[in-house]
Amino acid sequence: MQASQKPQPSGGIHKLYRQPTAKVEQYYSPYHVVNNNSNDTSSPGTQLSYQTQNEQFFTLDSLPDADYVIYDSPPAVSVLSNWSPFSPQCSNSYISDQHHSSDNTYGSPLSGCSVVDGGNELRNVLREMGNNLLGPDSDIDEDSSCSFNGEVSKPSKWNRVVEIASSLDVKELLLACAEVVSDADFSAAEVLMNVLEQRVSVSGEPMQRLSAYMLEGLRARLFSSGSIIYKKLKCKEPTSSELISYMQVLYHIVPYYKFAYTSANVVIDEAMRNENKIHIIDFQIAQGSQWMFLMHNLARRSGGPPFVHITGVDDSQSAHARGGGLQLVGERLAKVAESYGVPFEFHAAAISGSEVQLENLRIRHGEALTVNFPYVLHHMPDESVSTANHRDRLLRLVKSLSPKIVTLVEQESNTNTSAFFPRFRETMDYYTAMFESIDAARPRDDKQRISAEEHCVARDVVNIIACEGADRVERHELFGKWSMRLRMAGFTQCPLSPSVSEAINDVLKEFSPNYRLAESNGALYLGWKNRALATSSAWR
């Protein structure tokens, strides 16, 4: 094969690994993963209380200061850089890299994972092969094999690579694979991917399932097909009714959507308590379900419900999920409002959030304005993608409208401007916790869970790993960075009342006790075990 040629993926563009696994009713992972939150402005004496649903977990009066994190399971030692909103349990299997990405000044270590022991041995072998393959003393004979990039390697060397790779656990193997992909080493990547294929399954343990999708992301990146795969995962399949069904599965088995809807609704209800005319701008209205619950509460006001004007911002993916345009949302909400006796008007803004201008929002004098950003701002390209910097432009636009309250819910992850390899590790760390939490609610071989993960979660994982530039739309930032952006746009953070955490604790009663709730720096954190996964905050 010529040096200019690239190996073709052996399993096609979108090959998922469905290997039979034993049925397990419930699974609770032994992994304890910590994400240190960013931009800690609290003093050393700040007291943080951590709760698992209704019980207090523990309280820290002060937090140690160090340069790196050691993760250990079972709990043994904890060395924190900055702080974590959740329990500093750790795992000595993986030690975080002390080198941070350019935008990590706001937050946690890049990940709790690195290639250790066997992984180091594998890297040493690959490095030795790279140094010697075409060196002056290399003996090219008919027993040698040609690698994908035109170099010559001995079968015994590759056999050693396969032997070491086969001895690694899935996390170590994924990280080793990501390293060679980062170096564009096609030969080594193909060998490691072939080993990894035998270890992953979309119906296996959480790490096996996540690895199946991360492997797809690595293949897509290696063969420069990230955009193709991401679009395929967003494509016209499944049908709209099926996609709604998958979203509903996630809505019911994990609390992340309910966390967003409930926390924002409590904040909005309290902020608008004395208003007779309310205008809600929702930058990702989806099915509009969030506002049905709010209208139910507004209808119970002693003086009668206020007039409610909702502007729903939408994108093509939400329209596909509904099987139609925003008029369906308006009709649905109008029926609910009528049943509750709430005066109602709906305005459709069928446009991507990053394209929204003032004229799309129909601002009216006399209406108290609230703006809702539910897991959507991280989709807006910022200064690292475009000089237009729609992320900050949109925040400045909203501030210019003088809203009474703005609600923000975002994933607590750091994938925006990180280089590929640290971003890969952060993605592994974050989605390991996500997949574990999903796993706790459904059996391993549950087909609905498999489909929900594939169509509602996997495409995000692939996008983060495989895509760059404008094609990468999953660009998460930690709360500390969001806080800085909002303050630079002129916003002031609003303290959350105790009723917000009380409402979320009520929601969490339906779910695993491994979900945790913490409040710090004015934001509410939702986590799985020791990893923060989402934050909710309010601004004006």
Coordinates of C-alpha atoms in Angstrom, one line a residue:
M1 CA 0.0 0.0 0.0
Q2 CA 1.3 3.4 -0.9
A3 CA 2.4 5.7 1.9
S4 CA -0.3 8.3 0.9
Q5 CA -3.1 5.8 1.3
K6 CA -5.1 5.4 4.4
P7 CA -6.5 2.1 5.6
Q8 CA -10.2 1.7 5.2
P9 CA -12.3 1.0 8.3
S10 CA -13.0 -2.6 8.5
G11 CA -16.6 -2.3 9.7
G12 CA -18.1 0.4 7.6
I13 CA -18.8 4.0 8.8
H14 CA -21.3 3.1 11.5
K15 CA -20.6 -0.3 13.0
L16 CA -21.9 -0.9 16.4
Y17 CA -20.8 -3.8 18.5
R18 CA -23.7 -5.9 19.7
Q19 CA -22.2 -8.9 21.4
P20 CA -24.2 -11.1 23.7
T21 CA -23.8 -10.5 27.4
A22 CA -25.4 -12.0 30.5
K23 CA -28.6 -10.4 31.7
V24 CA -28.1 -8.4 34.9
E25 CA -31.1 -6.9 36.6
Q26 CA -29.3 -4.0 38.2
Y27 CA -25.8 -2.8 38.1
Y28 CA -24.0 -0.3 40.3
S29 CA -20.5 0.4 39.2
P30 CA -17.5 0.3 41.6
Y31 CA -15.9 3.3 39.8
H32 CA -15.7 6.5 41.9
V33 CA -14.9 9.4 39.6
V34 CA -14.4 13.0 40.7
N35 CA -14.6 16.1 38.6
N36 CA -13.1 19.1 40.4
N37 CA -15.2 22.1 39.7
S38 CA -13.7 25.3 38.4
N39 CA -13.3 28.9 39.3
D40 CA -13.7 28.4 43.0
T41 CA -14.3 31.8 44.5
S42 CA -15.2 30.6 47.9
S43 CA -13.0 31.2 50.8
P44 CA -11.1 28.4 52.6
G45 CA -13.8 28.5 55.3
T46 CA -16.7 28.0 53.0
Q47 CA -19.0 25.2 54.2
L48 CA -20.4 22.9 51.5
S49 CA -23.1 20.5 52.3
Y50 CA -23.6 17.4 50.1
Q51 CA -26.8 15.5 50.0
T52 CA -28.0 12.2 48.6
Q53 CA -31.7 12.9 48.1
N54 CA -33.0 13.6 51.6
E55 CA -30.0 12.8 53.7
Q56 CA -27.0 15.0 54.3
F57 CA -23.9 13.3 52.9
F58 CA -21.1 15.2 54.6
T59 CA -19.8 18.7 55.2
L60 CA -16.3 20.1 54.5
D61 CA -15.3 23.2 56.5
S62 CA -12.2 23.6 54.4
L63 CA -10.6 21.9 51.4
P64 CA -6.9 21.0 50.8
D65 CA -4.9 22.8 48.2
A66 CA -2.6 20.9 45.8
D67 CA -1.6 20.7 42.2
Y68 CA -3.2 17.4 41.1
V69 CA -5.8 14.8 41.9
I70 CA -5.4 11.1 42.8
Y71 CA -8.5 9.0 42.3
D72 CA -8.8 5.8 44.3
S73 CA -11.4 3.1 44.7
P74 CA -11.8 2.0 47.5
P75 CA -11.4 5.3 49.2
A76 CA -7.9 5.8 50.4
V77 CA -6.3 9.1 49.5
S78 CA -7.5 12.3 48.1
V79 CA -5.4 15.2 46.8
L80 CA -7.5 17.9 45.3
S81 CA -6.7 20.8 43.0
N82 CA -9.2 23.5 43.7
W83 CA -12.3 21.6 44.9
S84 CA -15.1 19.3 44.0
P85 CA -18.8 19.7 44.8
F86 CA -19.0 16.0 45.6
S87 CA -17.2 13.5 47.8
P88 CA -13.4 13.3 47.2
Q89 CA -13.4 9.5 46.9
C90 CA -10.6 8.5 44.6
S91 CA -9.1 5.7 42.6
N92 CA -5.4 4.9 42.5
S93 CA -5.9 3.1 39.2
Y94 CA -5.8 6.4 37.3
I95 CA -3.8 9.5 38.0
S96 CA -4.8 12.8 36.4
D97 CA -2.5 14.5 34.0
Q98 CA -1.1 17.6 35.5
H99 CA -1.0 19.3 32.1
H100 CA -4.1 21.3 31.6
S101 CA -5.6 22.6 28.4
S102 CA -5.6 26.3 27.6
D103 CA -9.2 26.8 28.9
N104 CA -8.8 24.6 32.0
T105 CA -7.9 27.5 34.2
Y106 CA -11.5 27.5 35.2
G107 CA -11.8 24.0 36.3
S108 CA -11.1 20.5 37.1
P109 CA -8.3 18.2 36.1
L110 CA -8.7 17.0 32.6
S111 CA -9.7 13.5 33.7
G112 CA -9.2 10.9 36.3
C113 CA -7.6 8.6 33.8
S114 CA -4.3 8.0 32.2
V115 CA -2.5 5.0 30.7
V116 CA -0.6 3.2 33.4
D117 CA 1.7 0.2 33.7
G118 CA 0.6 -2.0 30.7
G119 CA -0.3 1.2 28.9
N120 CA 3.1 2.6 29.4
E121 CA 4.7 -0.7 28.2
L122 CA 2.5 -0.5 25.1
R123 CA 3.6 3.0 24.4
N124 CA 7.2 2.1 24.8
V125 CA 6.9 -0.8 22.3
L126 CA 5.1 1.5 19.8
R127 CA 7.7 4.2 20.3
E128 CA 10.5 1.7 19.7
M129 CA 8.9 0.4 16.6
G130 CA 8.4 4.0 15.3
N131 CA 12.1 4.7 15.9
N132 CA 13.5 1.6 14.4
L133 CA 11.1 0.7 11.5
L134 CA 13.0 2.7 8.9
G135 CA 16.3 3.2 10.7
P136 CA 19.6 2.5 9.0
D137 CA 19.8 -1.0 10.7
S138 CA 16.3 -2.1 9.8
D139 CA 16.3 -5.4 8.1
I140 CA 13.6 -5.6 5.4
D141 CA 13.0 -9.2 4.4
E142 CA 10.2 -11.3 3.1
D143 CA 9.2 -12.1 6.7
S144 CA 8.4 -8.4 7.3
S145 CA 5.0 -6.9 6.8
C146 CA 4.1 -3.5 5.4
S147 CA 2.2 -1.1 7.7
F148 CA -0.5 1.2 6.5
N149 CA 1.8 4.3 6.2
G150 CA 4.3 2.5 4.1
E151 CA 6.7 1.6 7.0
V152 CA 8.0 -1.9 7.5
S153 CA 7.4 -3.7 10.7
K154 CA 8.2 -7.2 12.0
P155 CA 5.3 -9.5 12.8
S156 CA 6.8 -10.3 16.1
K157 CA 6.6 -6.6 17.1
W158 CA 3.0 -6.3 16.1
N159 CA 2.3 -9.6 18.0
R160 CA 3.8 -8.0 21.1
V161 CA 1.6 -5.0 20.6
V162 CA -1.5 -7.2 20.4
E163 CA -0.4 -9.2 23.4
I164 CA 0.1 -6.1 25.6
A165 CA -3.1 -4.5 24.3
S166 CA -5.1 -7.6 25.1
S167 CA -3.9 -7.5 28.7
L168 CA -5.2 -3.9 29.2
D169 CA -8.5 -3.0 30.7
V170 CA -11.0 -1.3 28.4
K171 CA -10.2 2.2 29.7
E172 CA -6.5 1.8 29.3
L173 CA -7.0 0.4 25.8
L174 CA -9.2 3.2 24.8
L175 CA -6.7 5.8 26.0
A176 CA -3.8 4.0 24.2
C177 CA -6.0 4.0 21.1
A178 CA -6.7 7.7 21.4
E179 CA -3.0 8.5 21.8
V180 CA -2.1 6.8 18.5
V181 CA -5.1 8.4 16.8
S182 CA -3.9 11.7 18.1
D183 CA -0.5 11.0 16.5
A184 CA -2.3 9.9 13.2
D185 CA -0.5 6.5 13.5
F186 CA -2.8 4.5 11.2
S187 CA -1.0 1.2 11.6
A188 CA -1.0 1.1 15.4
A189 CA -4.5 2.6 15.6
E190 CA -5.9 -0.2 13.3
V191 CA -4.2 -2.9 15.4
L192 CA -5.5 -1.5 18.7
M193 CA -9.0 -0.9 17.3
N194 CA -9.2 -4.5 16.2
V195 CA -8.4 -5.6 19.7
L196 CA -10.8 -3.1 21.2
E197 CA -13.6 -4.3 18.9
Q198 CA -13.6 -7.6 20.8
R199 CA -14.0 -5.9 24.2
V200 CA -17.0 -3.6 23.6
S201 CA -20.7 -4.2 23.4
V202 CA -23.8 -1.9 23.4
S203 CA -25.5 -4.4 25.7
G204 CA -22.6 -4.9 28.1
E205 CA -21.4 -3.1 31.2
P206 CA -21.4 0.7 31.1
M207 CA -17.8 1.0 30.1
Q208 CA -18.2 -1.6 27.4
R209 CA -21.2 0.4 26.0
L210 CA -19.5 3.7 26.2
S211 CA -16.3 2.2 24.6
A212 CA -18.4 1.0 21.6
Y213 CA -19.4 4.6 20.8
M214 CA -16.0 6.1 21.7
L215 CA -14.4 3.6 19.3
E216 CA -16.8 4.8 16.6
G217 CA -15.6 8.3 17.3
L218 CA -12.0 7.3 17.1
R219 CA -12.6 5.6 13.8
A220 CA -14.4 8.6 12.4
R221 CA -11.6 10.9 13.5
L222 CA -8.9 8.7 12.1
F223 CA -10.6 8.4 8.7
S224 CA -11.7 12.0 8.7
S225 CA -15.4 11.0 8.6
G226 CA -16.5 12.6 11.8
S227 CA -19.1 14.9 10.2
I228 CA -20.5 12.0 8.1
I229 CA -21.0 9.8 11.2
Y230 CA -22.4 12.6 13.3
K231 CA -24.9 13.5 10.6
K232 CA -25.7 9.8 10.2
L233 CA -26.5 9.6 13.9
K234 CA -28.8 12.6 13.6
C235 CA -30.2 11.4 10.3
K236 CA -33.8 10.6 9.2
E237 CA -33.6 7.3 11.0
P238 CA -35.2 6.6 13.4
T239 CA -38.6 8.0 12.6
S240 CA -39.8 11.0 14.6
S241 CA -42.2 8.9 16.8
E242 CA -39.3 6.5 17.6
L243 CA -37.0 9.3 18.5
I244 CA -39.6 10.8 20.8
S245 CA -39.9 7.4 22.4
Y246 CA -36.2 7.2 23.0
M247 CA -36.1 10.7 24.6
Q248 CA -39.0 9.7 26.8
V249 CA -37.1 6.7 27.9
L250 CA -34.2 8.9 29.1
Y251 CA -36.6 11.4 30.6
H252 CA -38.1 8.7 32.8
I253 CA -35.0 6.6 33.8
V254 CA -32.5 9.4 34.5
P255 CA -33.2 12.8 36.2
Y256 CA -31.2 15.2 34.0
Y257 CA -34.1 16.6 32.1
K258 CA -36.3 16.8 35.2
F259 CA -33.4 18.6 37.0
A260 CA -33.4 21.2 34.3
Y261 CA -37.1 21.7 34.0
T262 CA -37.9 21.6 37.7
S263 CA -35.1 23.9 38.9
A264 CA -35.8 26.5 36.2
N265 CA -39.6 26.4 36.8
V266 CA -39.2 27.0 40.6
V267 CA -36.9 30.0 39.9
I268 CA -39.2 31.4 37.3
D269 CA -42.4 30.9 39.4
E270 CA -40.8 32.7 42.3
A271 CA -39.4 35.6 40.2
M272 CA -42.7 36.1 38.4
R273 CA -44.9 35.9 41.5
N274 CA -46.2 39.4 41.3
E275 CA -46.3 39.8 37.5
N276 CA -49.6 39.8 35.5
K277 CA -48.0 39.4 32.1
I278 CA -45.1 37.0 31.5
H279 CA -43.0 36.5 28.4
I280 CA -40.9 33.3 28.4
I281 CA -38.2 32.9 25.7
D282 CA -37.2 29.2 25.6
F283 CA -34.0 28.7 23.5
Q284 CA -34.7 25.0 23.2
I285 CA -38.4 24.4 23.6
A286 CA -38.4 20.8 22.2
Q287 CA -41.8 19.4 23.1
G288 CA -42.7 22.3 25.4
S289 CA -43.3 19.9 28.3
Q290 CA -41.5 22.1 30.8
W291 CA -44.2 24.8 30.5
M292 CA -47.1 22.5 31.1
F293 CA -45.9 22.0 34.6
L294 CA -45.3 25.8 35.1
M295 CA -48.8 26.7 33.8
H296 CA -50.3 24.2 36.3
N297 CA -48.6 26.1 39.1
L298 CA -49.5 29.6 37.7
A299 CA -53.1 28.5 37.5
R300 CA -53.2 28.0 41.2
R301 CA -52.4 31.7 42.1
S302 CA -54.8 33.2 44.6
G303 CA -55.4 36.2 42.4
G304 CA -55.8 34.2 39.2
P305 CA -53.2 33.2 36.6
P306 CA -51.1 35.7 34.7
F307 CA -51.1 36.1 30.9
V308 CA -48.4 33.9 29.5
H309 CA -46.6 34.6 26.3
I310 CA -44.1 32.0 25.2
T311 CA -41.5 32.3 22.4
G312 CA -40.1 29.0 21.4
V313 CA -36.8 28.8 19.6
D314 CA -36.2 25.6 17.7
D315 CA -33.8 23.8 15.4
S316 CA -34.3 21.1 12.8
Q317 CA -33.4 18.3 15.1
S318 CA -36.2 19.1 17.5
A319 CA -38.6 19.5 14.6
H320 CA -37.6 16.1 13.4
A321 CA -38.2 14.6 16.8
R322 CA -41.6 16.1 16.9
G323 CA -42.5 15.0 13.4
G324 CA -43.4 18.6 12.6
G325 CA -42.8 22.3 13.2
L326 CA -43.3 24.5 16.1
Q327 CA -47.0 25.0 15.4
L328 CA -47.4 21.5 17.0
V329 CA -45.8 22.8 20.3
G330 CA -48.0 25.9 20.2
E331 CA -51.2 23.9 19.7
R332 CA -50.2 21.5 22.5
L333 CA -49.4 24.3 25.0
A334 CA -52.6 26.2 24.0
K335 CA -54.7 23.2 24.9
V336 CA -53.0 22.8 28.3
A337 CA -53.3 26.5 29.0
E338 CA -57.0 26.4 28.2
S339 CA -57.6 23.5 30.5
Y340 CA -55.9 25.4 33.3
G341 CA -57.6 28.7 32.5
V342 CA -54.4 30.4 31.8
P343 CA -54.5 33.3 29.2
F344 CA -51.9 32.2 26.6
E345 CA -50.1 33.1 23.4
F346 CA -47.4 31.3 21.5
H347 CA -44.8 32.7 19.1
A348 CA -42.7 30.3 17.0
A349 CA -39.1 31.3 16.3
A350 CA -38.1 28.4 14.0
I351 CA -34.4 29.3 13.9
S352 CA -31.2 28.0 15.4
G353 CA -30.3 29.7 18.7
S354 CA -27.0 31.0 17.3
E355 CA -28.9 32.8 14.5
V356 CA -31.4 34.6 16.8
Q357 CA -31.7 38.3 16.4
L358 CA -33.8 40.8 18.3
E359 CA -36.5 40.9 15.7
N360 CA -37.1 37.1 16.1
L361 CA -38.2 37.5 19.7
R362 CA -41.2 39.9 19.7
I363 CA -40.4 41.7 22.8
R364 CA -43.4 43.7 24.2
H365 CA -43.5 46.6 26.6
G366 CA -45.3 45.6 29.9
E367 CA -44.4 41.9 29.8
A368 CA -42.0 40.6 32.5
L369 CA -39.3 38.7 30.6
T370 CA -37.7 35.4 31.5
V371 CA -35.2 33.6 29.3
N372 CA -34.5 29.8 29.6
F373 CA -31.3 28.2 28.4
P374 CA -31.8 24.4 29.0
Y375 CA -28.6 22.4 27.9
V376 CA -28.4 24.6 24.8
L377 CA -25.8 27.4 25.2
H378 CA -22.9 24.9 24.7
H379 CA -24.2 24.4 21.1
M380 CA -23.5 28.0 20.3
P381 CA -20.1 28.5 18.6
D382 CA -17.8 30.8 20.6
E383 CA -14.6 32.8 19.8
S384 CA -12.6 29.6 19.3
V385 CA -14.9 28.7 16.4
S386 CA -15.9 32.0 14.8
T387 CA -15.2 35.6 15.1
A388 CA -18.9 36.1 15.3
N389 CA -18.8 34.4 18.8
H390 CA -22.5 33.7 18.9
R391 CA -22.2 32.3 22.5
D392 CA -21.3 35.7 23.9
R393 CA -23.3 37.7 21.3
L394 CA -26.4 35.9 22.4
L395 CA -25.8 36.6 26.1
R396 CA -25.2 40.3 25.4
L397 CA -28.4 40.3 23.3
V398 CA -30.4 38.8 26.1
K399 CA -29.0 41.2 28.7
S400 CA -30.0 44.1 26.5
L401 CA -33.6 43.0 26.9
S402 CA -33.5 43.6 30.7
P403 CA -34.9 40.2 31.6
K404 CA -36.3 39.7 35.1
I405 CA -34.7 36.3 35.4
V406 CA -32.5 34.0 33.2
T407 CA -32.2 30.3 33.9
L408 CA -29.1 28.4 32.8
V409 CA -28.7 24.6 33.0
E410 CA -25.6 23.0 31.5
Q411 CA -23.5 19.9 31.6
E412 CA -20.6 20.2 34.0
S413 CA -17.8 19.2 31.6
N414 CA -14.8 20.8 29.9
T415 CA -14.7 19.9 26.2
N416 CA -14.8 23.3 24.4
T417 CA -11.3 24.3 23.5
S418 CA -9.3 21.4 25.0
A419 CA -6.9 19.7 22.7
F420 CA -8.0 16.3 21.4
F421 CA -6.4 13.9 23.8
P422 CA -7.4 15.7 27.1
R423 CA -10.8 16.2 25.6
F424 CA -11.1 12.5 24.9
R425 CA -10.2 11.7 28.5
E426 CA -12.7 14.3 29.9
T427 CA -15.4 12.7 27.7
M428 CA -14.6 9.3 29.0
D429 CA -14.7 10.5 32.5
Y430 CA -18.0 12.4 32.1
Y431 CA -19.9 9.8 30.1
T432 CA -18.7 6.9 32.2
A433 CA -20.7 8.4 35.0
M434 CA -23.6 9.1 32.6
F435 CA -23.7 5.5 31.3
E436 CA -23.4 4.1 34.9
S437 CA -26.4 6.2 35.9
I438 CA -28.5 4.9 32.9
D439 CA -27.4 1.4 33.7
A440 CA -28.7 1.5 37.2
A441 CA -32.3 2.0 35.9
R442 CA -32.6 -0.7 33.2
P443 CA -31.3 -4.3 32.6
R444 CA -28.3 -4.7 30.4
D445 CA -30.2 -6.2 27.5
D446 CA -33.1 -3.7 27.6
K447 CA -33.7 -2.8 23.9
Q448 CA -35.2 0.6 24.8
R449 CA -32.2 1.6 26.8
I450 CA -29.8 0.5 24.0
S451 CA -31.8 2.5 21.5
A452 CA -32.0 5.6 23.8
E453 CA -28.2 5.5 24.4
E454 CA -27.5 5.1 20.7
H455 CA -29.8 7.8 19.3
C456 CA -29.7 10.3 22.2
V457 CA -26.3 10.0 23.8
A458 CA -23.9 8.3 21.3
R459 CA -24.1 11.1 18.7
D460 CA -22.9 13.6 21.3
V461 CA -19.9 11.4 22.2
V462 CA -19.0 10.9 18.6
N463 CA -19.2 14.6 17.9
I464 CA -16.9 15.5 20.7
I465 CA -14.3 12.9 19.7
A466 CA -14.5 13.0 15.9
C467 CA -15.2 16.5 14.9
E468 CA -13.4 19.8 15.0
G469 CA -14.2 23.4 14.1
A470 CA -17.8 24.3 13.1
D471 CA -18.6 20.6 12.8
R472 CA -18.1 20.1 16.6
V473 CA -21.3 21.4 18.2
E474 CA -20.9 19.7 21.5
R475 CA -18.7 22.3 23.3
H476 CA -19.3 22.0 27.1
E477 CA -17.8 24.4 29.6
L478 CA -17.6 24.2 33.4
F479 CA -19.8 26.4 35.5
G480 CA -16.9 28.7 36.4
K481 CA -16.5 29.6 32.7
W482 CA -20.2 30.1 32.2
S483 CA -20.2 32.4 35.2
M484 CA -17.4 34.4 33.8
R485 CA -19.2 34.7 30.4
L486 CA -22.4 35.8 32.0
R487 CA -20.7 38.4 34.2
M488 CA -18.8 39.8 31.2
A489 CA -22.1 40.2 29.4
G490 CA -23.4 42.3 32.4
F491 CA -25.4 39.7 34.3
T492 CA -25.5 39.3 38.1
Q493 CA -26.0 35.9 39.7
C494 CA -29.2 35.4 41.7
P495 CA -29.1 33.2 44.8
L496 CA -31.3 30.1 44.6
S497 CA -34.0 29.8 47.3
P498 CA -34.1 26.6 49.4
S499 CA -37.3 25.7 47.6
V500 CA -35.2 24.9 44.4
S501 CA -33.1 22.2 46.1
E502 CA -36.2 20.9 47.9
A503 CA -38.0 20.4 44.6
I504 CA -35.1 18.6 43.1
N505 CA -34.7 16.4 46.2
D506 CA -38.4 15.4 45.7
V507 CA -37.6 14.5 42.0
L508 CA -34.6 12.4 43.1
K509 CA -36.7 10.2 45.3
E510 CA -37.8 8.4 42.1
F511 CA -34.2 7.5 41.2
S512 CA -31.1 5.7 42.5
P513 CA -29.6 7.0 45.8
N514 CA -26.3 7.4 43.9
Y515 CA -27.5 10.7 42.6
R516 CA -26.2 13.6 44.6
L517 CA -27.2 17.2 45.0
A518 CA -24.9 20.0 46.1
E519 CA -25.0 23.8 46.1
S520 CA -21.9 25.9 45.7
N521 CA -21.1 29.3 44.3
G522 CA -24.8 30.0 44.0
A523 CA -25.3 27.1 41.6
L524 CA -27.0 23.8 42.2
Y525 CA -25.0 20.7 41.1
L526 CA -26.5 17.3 40.2
G527 CA -24.0 14.4 40.2
W528 CA -23.8 10.7 39.9
K529 CA -21.7 9.3 42.8
N530 CA -18.7 11.6 42.9
R531 CA -18.9 13.2 39.5
A532 CA -20.8 16.4 38.9
L533 CA -22.8 16.1 35.7
A534 CA -25.0 19.2 35.5
T535 CA -25.5 22.6 37.1
S536 CA -28.4 25.0 37.4
S537 CA -28.2 28.7 38.1
A538 CA -30.2 31.9 37.8
W539 CA -29.1 35.3 36.6
R540 CA -30.5 38.8 35.9

